[in-house]
GROMACS .gro file of C-alpha atoms in nm:
model
  215
    1MET     CA    1   1.618  -1.971   2.865
    2LYS     CA    2   1.416  -1.973   3.194
    3ILE     CA    3   1.613  -1.691   3.325
    4ARG     CA    4   1.558  -1.473   3.019
    5PHE     CA    5   1.187  -1.550   3.035
    6PHE     CA    6   1.172  -1.457   3.405
    7VAL     CA    7   1.352  -1.140   3.348
    8PHE     CA    8   1.119  -1.057   3.064
    9ILE     CA    9   0.821  -1.104   3.296
   10MET     CA   10   0.976  -0.883   3.566
   11LEU     CA   11   1.061  -0.603   3.308
   12PHE     CA   12   0.693  -0.639   3.188
   13GLY     CA   13   0.595  -0.582   3.542
   14ILE     CA   14   0.828  -0.281   3.584
   15SER     CA   15   0.685  -0.112   3.261
   16ASN     CA   16   0.327  -0.164   3.386
   17CYS     CA   17   0.396  -0.028   3.725
   18PHE     CA   18   0.535   0.301   3.563
   19ALA     CA   19   0.249   0.318   3.328
   20CYS     CA   20  -0.026   0.235   3.575
   21LYS     CA   21  -0.008   0.346   3.950
   22CYS     CA   22  -0.196   0.116   4.184
   23TYR     CA   23  -0.237   0.214   4.548
   24GLU     CA   24  -0.077  -0.033   4.786
   25TYR     CA   25  -0.322  -0.178   5.041
   26THR     CA   26  -0.345  -0.481   5.245
   27LEU     CA   27  -0.521  -0.786   5.083
   28ASP     CA   28  -0.823  -0.727   5.312
   29LYS     CA   29  -0.848  -0.367   5.217
   30ASN     CA   30  -0.809  -0.461   4.843
   31ILE     CA   31  -1.092  -0.719   4.873
   32LYS     CA   32  -1.313  -0.457   5.051
   33ILE     CA   33  -1.263  -0.218   4.768
   34GLY     CA   34  -1.307  -0.484   4.504
   35LEU     CA   35  -1.644  -0.594   4.658
   36LYS     CA   36  -1.759  -0.228   4.639
   37LYS     CA   37  -1.640  -0.132   4.287
   38ALA     CA   38  -1.669  -0.458   4.085
   39ASP     CA   39  -1.985  -0.529   3.880
   40ILE     CA   40  -1.920  -0.908   3.887
   41ILE     CA   41  -1.685  -1.125   4.110
   42PHE     CA   42  -1.642  -1.499   4.052
   43TYR     CA   43  -1.423  -1.801   4.104
   44GLY     CA   44  -1.360  -1.977   3.788
   45GLU     CA   45  -1.112  -2.107   3.520
   46LEU     CA   46  -0.945  -1.930   3.235
   47ILE     CA   47  -1.028  -2.173   2.944
   48LYS     CA   48  -0.928  -1.970   2.638
   49LEU     CA   49  -0.681  -1.690   2.598
   50ASP     CA   50  -0.599  -1.490   2.283
   51THR     CA   51  -0.279  -1.300   2.360
   52ILE     CA   52  -0.279  -1.133   2.022
   53ASN     CA   53  -0.610  -0.961   2.067
   54ASN     CA   54  -0.588  -0.981   2.448
   55SER     CA   55  -0.910  -1.158   2.476
   56TYR     CA   56  -0.993  -1.410   2.752
   57SER     CA   57  -1.272  -1.652   2.825
   58PHE     CA   58  -1.358  -1.783   3.166
   59ARG     CA   59  -1.585  -2.068   3.294
   60ILE     CA   60  -1.757  -1.954   3.609
   61PHE     CA   61  -1.770  -2.194   3.898
   62GLU     CA   62  -1.896  -1.989   4.177
   63LEU     CA   63  -2.056  -1.637   4.158
   64PHE     CA   64  -2.010  -1.403   4.452
   65LYS     CA   65  -2.148  -1.075   4.302
   66GLY     CA   66  -2.345  -0.972   4.011
   67ASN     CA   67  -2.648  -1.091   3.824
   68TYR     CA   68  -2.522  -1.312   3.553
   69LYS     CA   69  -2.686  -1.638   3.416
   70SER     CA   70  -2.429  -1.778   3.169
   71LYS     CA   71  -2.169  -2.010   3.274
   72THR     CA   72  -1.894  -1.847   3.059
   73ILE     CA   73  -1.784  -1.484   3.032
   74THR     CA   74  -1.521  -1.303   2.823
   75SER     CA   75  -1.288  -1.025   2.909
   76HIS     CA   76  -1.094  -0.783   2.697
   77SER     CA   77  -0.770  -0.595   2.800
   78GLU     CA   78  -0.667  -0.274   2.613
   79SER     CA   79  -0.475  -0.047   2.854
   80ASN     CA   80  -0.181  -0.067   3.086
   81CYS     CA   81  -0.398  -0.080   3.382
   82ASP     CA   82  -0.572  -0.387   3.270
   83PHE     CA   83  -0.498  -0.746   3.381
   84TYR     CA   84  -0.304  -0.937   3.110
   85PHE     CA   85  -0.320  -1.322   3.148
   86ASN     CA   86  -0.054  -1.553   3.015
   87GLU     CA   87  -0.169  -1.902   3.118
   88LYS     CA   88  -0.484  -2.101   3.173
   89GLY     CA   89  -0.605  -2.210   3.502
   90LEU     CA   90  -0.801  -2.143   3.818
   91CYS     CA   91  -0.862  -1.765   3.906
   92ILE     CA   92  -1.056  -1.517   4.109
   93ILE     CA   93  -1.191  -1.230   3.897
   94TYR     CA   94  -1.327  -0.882   3.985
   95GLY     CA   95  -1.461  -0.734   3.665
   96ASN     CA   96  -1.660  -0.440   3.533
   97PHE     CA   97  -1.897  -0.464   3.243
   98ASN     CA   98  -1.847  -0.248   2.925
   99LYS     CA   99  -2.127  -0.034   2.800
  100ASN     CA  100  -2.312  -0.308   2.610
  101ASN     CA  101  -2.283  -0.553   2.900
  102THR     CA  102  -2.120  -0.809   2.672
  103LEU     CA  103  -1.754  -0.801   2.788
  104ILE     CA  104  -1.581  -0.733   3.125
  105ASN     CA  105  -1.257  -0.545   3.206
  106VAL     CA  106  -1.031  -0.665   3.478
  107SER     CA  107  -0.816  -0.400   3.631
  108ALA     CA  108  -0.465  -0.480   3.723
  109CYS     CA  109  -0.526  -0.280   4.045
  110SER     CA  110  -0.802  -0.528   4.153
  111PRO     CA  111  -0.745  -0.819   4.383
  112SER     CA  112  -0.796  -1.044   4.076
  113GLN     CA  113  -0.550  -1.328   4.072
  114SER     CA  114  -0.470  -1.683   3.952
  115GLN     CA  115  -0.354  -1.956   4.166
  116ASN     CA  116   0.004  -1.902   4.052
  117PHE     CA  117   0.000  -1.521   4.037
  118GLY     CA  118  -0.120  -1.312   4.333
  119PRO     CA  119  -0.274  -0.971   4.320
  120GLY     CA  120  -0.026  -0.710   4.178
  121PHE     CA  121   0.309  -0.771   4.048
  122PRO     CA  122   0.570  -0.974   4.255
  123PRO     CA  123   0.858  -0.783   4.415
  124ILE     CA  124   1.152  -0.746   4.181
  125PRO     CA  125   1.420  -1.009   4.271
  126PHE     CA  126   1.711  -0.783   4.201
  127GLU     CA  127   1.987  -0.668   4.437
  128PHE     CA  128   2.251  -0.397   4.370
  129ASP     CA  129   2.607  -0.377   4.461
  130SER     CA  130   2.788  -0.062   4.595
  131LYS     CA  131   2.830   0.074   4.246
  132GLY     CA  132   2.454   0.056   4.175
  133LYS     CA  133   2.502  -0.252   3.933
  134ILE     CA  134   2.254  -0.533   3.930
  135ILE     CA  135   2.381  -0.845   4.099
  136SER     CA  136   2.301  -1.137   3.874
  137LYS     CA  137   2.111  -1.428   4.016
  138ASN     CA  138   2.153  -1.778   3.914
  139GLU     CA  139   1.877  -2.005   3.786
  140THR     CA  140   1.841  -2.180   4.125
  141GLU     CA  141   1.786  -1.835   4.308
  142LEU     CA  142   1.517  -1.737   4.045
  143ASN     CA  143   1.342  -2.075   4.069
  144LEU     CA  144   1.344  -2.044   4.449
  145PHE     CA  145   1.201  -1.698   4.423
  146ASN     CA  146   0.931  -1.814   4.176
  147LEU     CA  147   0.837  -2.103   4.419
  148GLU     CA  148   0.799  -1.875   4.707
  149ASN     CA  149   0.589  -1.640   4.502
  150LYS     CA  150   0.358  -1.932   4.390
  151ASN     CA  151   0.315  -2.038   4.755
  152LYS     CA  152   0.214  -1.690   4.854
  153SER     CA  153  -0.019  -1.657   4.564
  154LEU     CA  154  -0.184  -1.990   4.663
  155GLN     CA  155  -0.216  -1.874   5.020
  156SER     CA  156  -0.383  -1.543   4.912
  157PHE     CA  157  -0.603  -1.739   4.662
  158ILE     CA  158  -0.736  -1.968   4.938
  159TYR     CA  159  -0.781  -1.670   5.170
  160GLN     CA  160  -0.976  -1.472   4.917
  161LEU     CA  161  -1.210  -1.775   4.851
  162GLU     CA  162  -1.296  -1.798   5.218
  163LYS     CA  163  -1.359  -1.415   5.236
  164LEU     CA  164  -1.572  -1.402   4.930
  165ARG     CA  165  -1.784  -1.705   5.052
  166GLN     CA  166  -1.826  -1.537   5.377
  167TYR     CA  167  -1.953  -1.226   5.202
  168LYS     CA  168  -2.186  -1.435   4.990
  169GLN     CA  169  -2.331  -1.604   5.300
  170ASN     CA  170  -2.378  -1.270   5.472
  171GLN     CA  171  -2.556  -1.132   5.169
  172ASN     CA  172  -2.785  -1.430   5.153
  173THR     CA  173  -2.854  -1.397   5.529
  174ILE     CA  174  -2.947  -1.034   5.478
  175SER     CA  175  -3.156  -1.112   5.175
  176GLU     CA  176  -3.361  -1.379   5.373
  177ASN     CA  177  -3.397  -1.125   5.666
  178ASN     CA  178  -3.525  -0.857   5.433
  179LYS     CA  179  -3.774  -1.134   5.283
  180SER     CA  180  -3.881  -1.212   5.642
  181ASP     CA  181  -3.937  -0.838   5.723
  182PHE     CA  182  -4.126  -0.796   5.404
  183TYR     CA  183  -4.358  -1.086   5.468
  184GLN     CA  184  -4.421  -0.964   5.832
  185LYS     CA  185  -4.511  -0.618   5.698
  186ILE     CA  186  -4.756  -0.770   5.450
  187LEU     CA  187  -4.909  -0.984   5.735
  188ILE     CA  188  -4.951  -0.673   5.957
  189VAL     CA  189  -5.109  -0.479   5.677
  190SER     CA  190  -5.341  -0.773   5.590
  191LEU     CA  191  -5.449  -0.795   5.959
  192ILE     CA  192  -5.513  -0.420   5.970
  193VAL     CA  193  -5.726  -0.437   5.645
  194ASN     CA  194  -5.911  -0.730   5.771
  195ALA     CA  195  -5.980  -0.559   6.104
  196ILE     CA  196  -6.115  -0.243   5.924
  197LEU     CA  197  -6.337  -0.457   5.693
  198PHE     CA  198  -6.465  -0.652   5.990
  199LEU     CA  199  -6.545  -0.325   6.182
  200GLY     CA  200  -6.714  -0.182   5.881
  201PHE     CA  201  -6.923  -0.507   5.857
  202ILE     CA  202  -7.025  -0.473   6.227
  203ILE     CA  203  -7.124  -0.099   6.178
  204THR     CA  204  -7.334  -0.193   5.868
  205ILE     CA  205  -7.512  -0.466   6.068
  206GLN     CA  206  -7.587  -0.223   6.350
  207LYS     CA  207  -7.719   0.038   6.116
  208LYS     CA  208  -7.949  -0.204   5.957
  209LYS     CA  209  -8.083  -0.313   6.303
  210HIS     CA  210  -8.155   0.048   6.382
  211SER     CA  211  -8.324   0.101   6.071
  212SER     CA  212  -8.541  -0.202   6.118
  213LEU     CA  213  -8.645  -0.094   6.473
  214LYS     CA  214  -8.743   0.254   6.356
  215SER     CA  215  -8.963   0.105   6.094
   0.00000   0.00000   0.00000
C-alpha cells in the first residue's frame, strides 16, 4: 500500500512537471527571486486543508514580507503551476494576493515548502535496465529515499528560516536608518527656519531703532 501511494505521488509530480515548467535555480537564487516577486512571505502552520476545493488555511507565526494584520490567511490552488498541499504542518509560504486581496496563490515554482517536502518535486527514484524498463524498488528502498528526502527538506527549511530572518533584520535596520535620516533632515530644516526667523527678528529691531533715531 505504501509503495502504491509513493508511486502515485511520484507520478503526480511527473504530471505537474510536464504541465508546469519551473526554472532550476539554487536555493539561494530561488529565495532571492521569491523575496522580489512575492506579496507576502511567512513562516506558519497549515491548520486546515480542503483537498476537494483545493483551499488551505494557515496560521502565521512570523511575517517576513507584506503588510498583513490577521494571524490567519487562506490560499486557493487552481492551476498546474500552483502548490498543492496534502498534509498539515509547519511551512514557509511565498504567496501573491488575488485581485480582491482576500486570498493568496502559492506557486509551485516558488521556494514555498513544508518541513517534510522541500521546494520543487523530489527526484524520481526510478532506475532503468539495459532494455529501458523500470527496475522495481522494494519498500525498504523507497522508505530510505523518503527519509533522505525528508532530511534534505528539513535542512532547507531551517536554512530558509535563517535567510528570511536575516532579510527581515536587514529591512528593519534600513527602516531605522531611514527614520534617523528623516529626523535629521527635519532637525536641519527646523534650525534653518529658526535662524531665518531670528535674523528677521534682528532686522526688524534694527529698523525700529533707526526709525526712532530719525524721529
